Amino acid sequence: MSFQIEIDNHHYSNIYYPGDTITGVLHLQGPLNDPTISITASLIGKSSTFITLARSVFSEDTKLFEETSTLFEGPCYLESGAETAFGFSFQFPEKTDKINRSGYVDWTQDGHVLPPSVDSAGSGEGPVFVRGSCAGKISYELHARLKKGKRFSCNVRRKIELTVRRPDEIAASRDDLAAIEIPLRRPKPRSGDQRRPLFIWLDDLIGFNGLPSGMSLRLHTPSVLKLDTAVHMGLELIHSDKSSNPLLSQVRILGVEHKIVCKTWARAYEYQDSHTETRTFGYKKMGRTLHLDETIDLTEDLDVVLDGNVYTPHFESYNITRRYSTKTIVKVDFGGRKHKITFELPMLNVLPSEKQCYIALEKEKSVYIESSKQSCILFDCCVLG
């Protein structure tokens, strides 16, 4: 006998979203002569972590959700070559199930938005490594199971891994920019520095150095970033305090350093671990003049691109979470004095690369760029009996 799973309109490049429906058929072909069989299909989402401490390895699997459908129970008699089929249909939930965990550490957490599939750092070949001692993944699987006999249970299970994305992962564009504004302070002159304007020099003497200049630097930086895609950034000098005249009409940009911070947390039972990795892009000797009400483009200077073979999209789950943030340090010469100005973005949404084979999300189904010519894919496995 043989056992086959057929998924409707499925290709290896398919991507599913929360709320999408996956349908298919299980094919059972004879010969089969058994008074009791059971055929079930399941859609399962889970997160897994592995932590190595000293000489011990701790692993934990947490189910995000599980939907199981019993397709057939009872006697089954099929002659050689005869075939029967059982249809199944599952809908991906919008949220995970509530979890209640008891053991070394008791904890309860409400359901959260269904996280995307996370395998390796973008390549799909292994887990996400937090350190050499800690790893984890988020996976979605379709299982088909056949049981035979009362005493002897011959379990035949086929596991198919599915790729799940969030609907917001197709909405990123160049317009997803955050504007971070920091006021420029009046430069603090050295004692006896006669090159400074007299009123600033007097401010320093009487303790009022560092007063606002009426000007601000505004950084335009993405709040959403796609892997393997260039980041568009800009720096602007503005007159922020209209109640006062600007102190100067220009500043000198000496250098810019942009840091993307990736922090990952993992937990396996009572053991927890975290790791922070920083990717730095810099232009240390820029030497460009920025005039009032002017914006300079930093895209080519910094060339900020996150490699999809090294990094994954951001994600959150019960026992493994990855978040991104950014820190941009701008060195300026303001009126003859050098300053370091730091812009921080606490949350950066990192999305999959454009290499992912999807182009749009409709209300009822996703539209895919398909490389395969098949309309379905069959998975075969033999049953010993």
Coordinates of C-alpha atoms in Angstrom, one line a residue:
M1 CA 0.0 0.0 0.0
S2 CA 1.0 3.6 -0.4
F3 CA 0.1 6.9 1.4
Q4 CA 0.2 10.2 -0.4
I5 CA -0.4 13.8 0.6
E6 CA -1.6 16.3 -2.1
I7 CA -1.7 20.0 -1.2
D8 CA -3.9 22.1 -3.5
N9 CA -2.0 24.7 -5.5
H10 CA 1.1 24.2 -3.4
H11 CA 4.7 24.9 -4.5
Y12 CA 7.9 24.9 -2.5
S13 CA 7.9 28.7 -2.9
N14 CA 4.5 29.2 -1.4
I15 CA 4.1 31.6 1.5
Y16 CA 1.1 31.6 3.8
Y17 CA -0.3 34.4 6.0
P18 CA -2.4 34.4 9.2
G19 CA -6.0 33.7 8.2
D20 CA -5.0 31.9 5.0
T21 CA -6.6 28.5 4.3
I22 CA -4.6 25.4 3.2
T23 CA -6.5 22.5 1.6
G24 CA -5.5 19.2 0.2
V25 CA -6.3 15.5 -0.1
L26 CA -4.8 12.3 1.5
H27 CA -4.6 9.4 -1.0
L28 CA -4.6 5.9 0.3
Q29 CA -3.9 3.1 -2.2
G30 CA -4.3 -0.7 -1.7
P31 CA -3.8 -3.4 -1.1
L32 CA -5.0 -2.9 2.5
N33 CA -7.1 -5.2 4.6
D34 CA -7.4 -3.9 8.2
P35 CA -10.4 -3.9 10.5
T36 CA -9.3 -0.7 12.3
I37 CA -7.4 2.3 10.8
S38 CA -7.3 5.9 11.8
I39 CA -6.3 8.8 9.4
T40 CA -5.7 12.3 10.8
A41 CA -4.2 15.5 9.5
S42 CA -2.7 18.3 11.6
L43 CA -1.5 21.8 11.1
I44 CA 1.0 22.7 13.8
G45 CA 3.0 25.8 14.7
K46 CA 5.9 25.6 17.2
S47 CA 8.9 27.4 18.5
S48 CA 12.0 25.4 19.5
T49 CA 15.1 26.4 21.5
F50 CA 18.4 24.6 22.4
I51 CA 20.7 25.9 25.1
T52 CA 24.1 24.3 25.9
L53 CA 25.4 25.0 29.4
A54 CA 28.6 23.4 30.6
R55 CA 28.1 19.7 29.7
S56 CA 24.3 19.8 29.6
V57 CA 22.0 20.5 26.7
F58 CA 18.5 21.8 27.3
S59 CA 15.8 21.9 24.6
E60 CA 12.2 23.0 24.6
D61 CA 9.4 22.9 22.1
T62 CA 6.4 25.1 22.6
K63 CA 3.3 24.7 20.5
L64 CA 2.0 28.0 19.1
F65 CA -1.2 26.3 18.0
E66 CA -2.4 22.9 16.8
E67 CA -5.4 22.0 14.6
T68 CA -6.1 18.3 14.1
S69 CA -8.8 16.8 12.0
T70 CA -9.8 13.1 12.0
L71 CA -10.5 12.1 8.4
F72 CA -11.3 8.5 8.8
E73 CA -11.8 5.8 11.5
G74 CA -12.9 2.3 11.0
P75 CA -12.3 -0.8 8.8
C76 CA -10.6 -0.3 5.4
Y77 CA -10.5 -2.9 2.7
L78 CA -8.8 -2.0 -0.6
E79 CA -7.8 -4.3 -3.4
S80 CA -4.4 -3.9 -5.1
G81 CA -4.5 -0.7 -7.2
A82 CA -7.7 0.5 -5.6
E83 CA -7.6 4.0 -4.1
T84 CA -9.6 6.2 -1.8
A85 CA -9.1 9.9 -0.9
F86 CA -9.8 12.0 2.2
G87 CA -10.0 15.8 2.0
F88 CA -8.7 18.2 4.6
S89 CA -8.8 22.0 5.2
F90 CA -7.1 24.1 7.8
Q91 CA -7.0 27.9 8.4
F92 CA -3.9 29.5 9.9
P93 CA -5.0 31.4 13.1
E94 CA -4.4 35.1 13.5
K95 CA -2.9 34.5 17.0
T96 CA -1.2 31.8 18.9
D97 CA -2.8 29.8 21.7
K98 CA -2.5 30.8 25.3
I99 CA 0.2 28.9 27.0
N100 CA 0.3 27.5 30.6
R101 CA 3.7 26.0 31.5
S102 CA 4.5 24.2 34.7
G103 CA 7.7 22.7 35.8
Y104 CA 10.9 24.3 37.0
V105 CA 9.4 27.7 36.3
D106 CA 5.6 28.2 36.2
W107 CA 4.5 30.9 33.7
T108 CA 1.5 31.8 31.7
Q109 CA 1.3 34.0 28.6
D110 CA -1.6 35.1 26.5
G111 CA -1.7 34.5 22.8
H112 CA 0.3 36.9 20.6
V113 CA 0.3 37.7 16.9
L114 CA 1.4 34.7 14.8
P115 CA 5.2 35.0 14.3
P116 CA 6.8 34.4 10.9
S117 CA 8.7 31.3 10.1
V118 CA 12.3 31.5 11.3
D119 CA 14.7 28.8 10.3
S120 CA 18.3 29.8 9.7
A121 CA 19.6 33.3 9.1
G122 CA 17.5 33.7 6.0
S123 CA 18.8 30.6 4.1
G124 CA 16.4 27.9 5.5
E125 CA 19.3 25.5 6.2
G126 CA 19.4 25.5 10.0
P127 CA 18.4 27.2 13.3
V128 CA 19.0 30.8 14.3
F129 CA 22.2 30.9 16.4
V130 CA 22.0 33.1 19.4
R131 CA 25.5 32.1 20.4
G132 CA 27.5 29.0 19.8
S133 CA 25.7 27.5 22.8
C134 CA 22.1 28.6 22.0
A135 CA 19.9 28.2 19.0
G136 CA 16.2 28.3 18.1
K137 CA 13.6 28.3 15.3
I138 CA 10.0 28.9 14.6
S139 CA 8.3 26.4 12.2
Y140 CA 4.9 25.5 10.8
E141 CA 4.2 22.0 9.7
L142 CA 1.5 19.9 8.1
H143 CA 1.3 16.3 9.4
A144 CA -0.6 13.4 8.0
R145 CA -0.8 10.3 10.1
L146 CA -2.1 6.7 9.6
K147 CA -2.6 4.2 12.4
K148 CA -3.2 0.5 11.9
G149 CA -4.4 -2.2 14.2
K150 CA -5.4 -2.3 17.8
R151 CA -2.3 -3.8 19.3
F152 CA 0.3 -3.0 16.7
S153 CA 0.1 0.6 15.7
C154 CA 2.0 1.3 12.5
N155 CA 2.3 5.1 12.5
V156 CA 3.0 6.6 9.1
R157 CA 3.6 10.3 9.4
R158 CA 4.6 12.8 6.7
K159 CA 5.8 16.2 7.8
I160 CA 5.8 19.2 5.4
E161 CA 7.3 22.5 6.5
L162 CA 5.4 25.6 5.5
T163 CA 6.5 29.2 5.3
V164 CA 4.4 31.8 7.2
R165 CA 4.8 35.5 6.9
R166 CA 3.0 38.5 8.5
P167 CA 0.8 40.7 6.3
D168 CA 2.8 43.8 7.2
E169 CA 5.9 42.2 5.7
I170 CA 4.8 43.2 2.2
A171 CA 4.0 46.8 3.0
A172 CA 7.5 48.2 3.5
S173 CA 8.6 50.9 1.1
R174 CA 11.1 53.8 0.8
D175 CA 8.5 56.0 2.5
D176 CA 8.7 54.2 5.8
L177 CA 11.1 56.8 7.3
A178 CA 11.3 58.0 10.8
A179 CA 12.4 61.6 11.4
I180 CA 14.5 62.0 14.5
E181 CA 15.3 65.6 15.5
I182 CA 17.9 66.7 18.0
P183 CA 18.5 70.4 18.9
L184 CA 22.0 71.8 18.4
R185 CA 23.5 73.4 21.5
R186 CA 25.7 76.5 21.4
P187 CA 29.3 75.4 21.3
K188 CA 31.3 75.7 24.6
P189 CA 34.4 77.8 23.9
R190 CA 37.7 77.4 25.5
S191 CA 38.7 80.0 28.0
G192 CA 40.2 83.0 26.3
D193 CA 39.1 81.9 22.8
Q194 CA 38.5 85.2 21.1
R195 CA 37.5 83.5 17.8
R196 CA 34.0 82.9 19.3
P197 CA 31.2 85.4 19.1
L198 CA 31.3 87.6 22.1
F199 CA 27.8 86.8 23.4
I200 CA 28.6 83.0 23.4
W201 CA 31.9 83.6 25.1
L202 CA 30.1 85.6 27.8
D203 CA 27.5 82.9 28.1
D204 CA 30.3 80.5 29.0
L205 CA 31.8 82.8 31.5
I206 CA 28.5 83.3 33.4
G207 CA 27.4 79.6 33.2
F208 CA 24.9 79.7 30.4
N209 CA 26.9 77.7 27.8
G210 CA 25.0 75.0 26.0
L211 CA 21.9 77.1 25.4
P212 CA 19.8 76.2 22.4
S213 CA 21.0 77.6 19.1
G214 CA 17.5 77.6 17.5
M215 CA 18.8 75.0 15.0
S216 CA 18.3 71.2 14.9
L217 CA 19.7 68.3 13.0
R218 CA 17.1 65.9 11.6
L219 CA 17.9 62.4 10.7
H220 CA 15.7 60.6 8.2
T221 CA 16.2 56.9 8.8
P222 CA 14.0 53.9 7.9
S223 CA 11.7 52.5 10.6
V224 CA 11.2 49.4 8.3
L225 CA 14.1 47.6 6.6
K226 CA 14.1 44.8 4.1
L227 CA 17.0 42.3 4.1
D228 CA 19.3 42.6 1.1
T229 CA 17.9 46.0 0.3
A230 CA 19.8 49.3 0.5
V231 CA 18.7 51.7 3.3
H232 CA 17.8 55.2 2.3
M233 CA 19.0 57.8 4.8
G234 CA 19.2 61.6 4.9
L235 CA 20.5 64.4 7.2
E236 CA 18.8 67.8 7.4
L237 CA 19.7 71.1 9.1
I238 CA 16.5 73.0 10.1
H239 CA 15.6 76.2 12.0
S240 CA 13.6 74.5 14.7
D241 CA 13.0 77.5 17.0
K242 CA 11.2 80.1 15.0
S243 CA 11.1 82.5 18.0
S244 CA 14.9 83.1 17.6
N245 CA 17.2 83.7 14.8
P246 CA 19.5 80.8 13.8
L247 CA 22.9 81.0 15.3
L248 CA 24.7 79.8 12.2
S249 CA 23.7 79.1 8.6
Q250 CA 25.6 75.9 8.2
V251 CA 27.4 73.0 9.9
R252 CA 30.2 70.8 8.8
I253 CA 29.5 67.0 8.8
L254 CA 32.8 65.3 9.7
G255 CA 31.6 61.7 9.8
V256 CA 28.5 59.5 10.2
E257 CA 28.4 56.0 11.8
H258 CA 25.2 54.0 11.6
K259 CA 24.8 50.9 13.9
I260 CA 22.1 48.2 13.6
V261 CA 21.8 46.3 16.8
C262 CA 20.3 42.8 16.7
K263 CA 19.3 41.3 20.1
T264 CA 18.0 37.8 20.6
W265 CA 16.5 36.2 23.7
A266 CA 16.0 32.5 24.1
R267 CA 14.6 30.3 26.9
A268 CA 14.6 26.6 27.5
Y269 CA 12.7 25.8 30.7
E270 CA 14.4 27.8 33.5
Y271 CA 17.5 28.6 31.5
Q272 CA 17.7 31.8 29.6
D273 CA 20.3 33.3 27.3
S274 CA 20.6 36.4 25.1
H275 CA 23.0 37.8 22.6
T276 CA 23.6 41.2 21.1
E277 CA 25.2 41.6 17.7
T278 CA 26.0 45.0 16.2
R279 CA 26.6 45.7 12.5
T280 CA 28.3 49.0 11.9
F281 CA 28.3 51.1 8.7
G282 CA 30.5 54.2 8.7
Y283 CA 31.9 57.1 6.8
K284 CA 34.5 58.5 9.1
K285 CA 36.0 61.2 6.9
M286 CA 33.0 62.7 5.2
G287 CA 33.8 66.5 5.3
R288 CA 30.5 67.7 3.8
T289 CA 28.9 71.1 4.5
L290 CA 25.3 71.1 5.4
H291 CA 23.4 74.4 4.9
L292 CA 20.3 75.5 6.7
D293 CA 17.1 73.9 5.2
E294 CA 19.2 71.5 3.2
T295 CA 19.1 67.7 3.2
I296 CA 22.1 65.6 2.2
D297 CA 21.6 62.0 1.0
L298 CA 23.6 59.5 3.1
T299 CA 22.5 56.4 1.1
E300 CA 25.6 56.0 -1.0
D301 CA 28.0 57.2 1.7
L302 CA 26.9 54.6 4.2
D303 CA 25.8 51.8 1.9
V304 CA 23.7 50.2 4.6
V305 CA 22.5 46.7 3.6
L306 CA 21.7 43.8 5.9
D307 CA 22.7 40.4 4.4
G308 CA 19.7 38.1 4.3
N309 CA 22.1 35.1 4.6
V310 CA 23.3 36.3 8.0
Y311 CA 20.2 38.0 9.5
T312 CA 16.6 37.1 9.8
P313 CA 13.4 39.2 10.0
H314 CA 12.4 40.4 13.5
F315 CA 10.1 38.0 15.4
E316 CA 8.6 37.4 18.8
S317 CA 7.4 34.2 20.4
Y318 CA 7.1 32.5 23.8
N319 CA 10.7 31.2 24.1
I320 CA 12.7 33.0 21.4
T321 CA 12.5 36.6 20.3
R322 CA 14.7 38.8 18.0
R323 CA 14.5 42.6 17.9
Y324 CA 16.4 45.3 16.1
S325 CA 17.3 48.9 16.9
T326 CA 19.5 51.5 15.4
K327 CA 22.0 54.1 16.7
T328 CA 23.4 56.8 14.4
I329 CA 26.3 58.9 15.5
V330 CA 27.0 62.1 13.6
K331 CA 30.2 64.1 14.1
V332 CA 29.7 67.8 13.3
D333 CA 31.8 70.9 13.4
F334 CA 29.4 73.6 14.7
G335 CA 30.9 77.0 14.8
G336 CA 34.5 75.7 15.2
R337 CA 33.7 73.1 17.8
K338 CA 33.4 69.4 17.3
H339 CA 30.4 67.5 18.6
K340 CA 29.0 64.0 18.6
I341 CA 25.2 63.8 18.2
T342 CA 23.5 60.4 18.7
F343 CA 20.2 59.5 17.1
E344 CA 18.5 56.3 18.4
L345 CA 15.6 54.4 17.0
P346 CA 14.5 51.8 19.7
M347 CA 12.5 49.6 17.3
L348 CA 13.5 48.7 13.7
N349 CA 11.2 46.3 11.8
V350 CA 13.3 44.0 9.7
L351 CA 11.4 42.2 7.0
P352 CA 12.3 39.4 4.5
S353 CA 14.2 40.1 1.4
E354 CA 12.6 40.8 -2.0
K355 CA 13.9 37.4 -3.0
Q356 CA 10.9 35.9 -1.3
C357 CA 8.5 34.7 -4.0
Y358 CA 5.4 36.8 -3.3
I359 CA 4.1 40.1 -4.7
A360 CA 0.9 40.9 -3.0
L361 CA -1.7 39.9 -0.4
E362 CA -5.3 39.8 -1.3
K363 CA -8.3 39.4 1.1
E364 CA -8.8 35.7 0.5
K365 CA -5.5 34.4 -0.8
S366 CA -2.0 35.4 -1.6
V367 CA -0.6 36.0 -5.1
Y368 CA 2.8 34.3 -5.7
I369 CA 5.6 34.4 -8.2
E370 CA 5.8 30.7 -9.1
S371 CA 8.8 29.0 -10.6
S372 CA 7.3 25.5 -10.6
K373 CA 4.9 24.4 -13.4
Q374 CA 3.0 21.9 -11.2
S375 CA -0.4 22.7 -9.8
C376 CA 0.1 20.4 -6.8
I377 CA 2.9 18.4 -5.2
L378 CA 2.6 14.8 -4.0
F379 CA 4.5 13.3 -1.0
D380 CA 4.8 9.5 -1.1
C381 CA 5.6 7.2 1.7
C382 CA 5.2 3.4 2.0
V383 CA 3.4 1.6 4.8
L384 CA 4.9 -1.6 6.1
G385 CA 2.1 -4.1 6.5

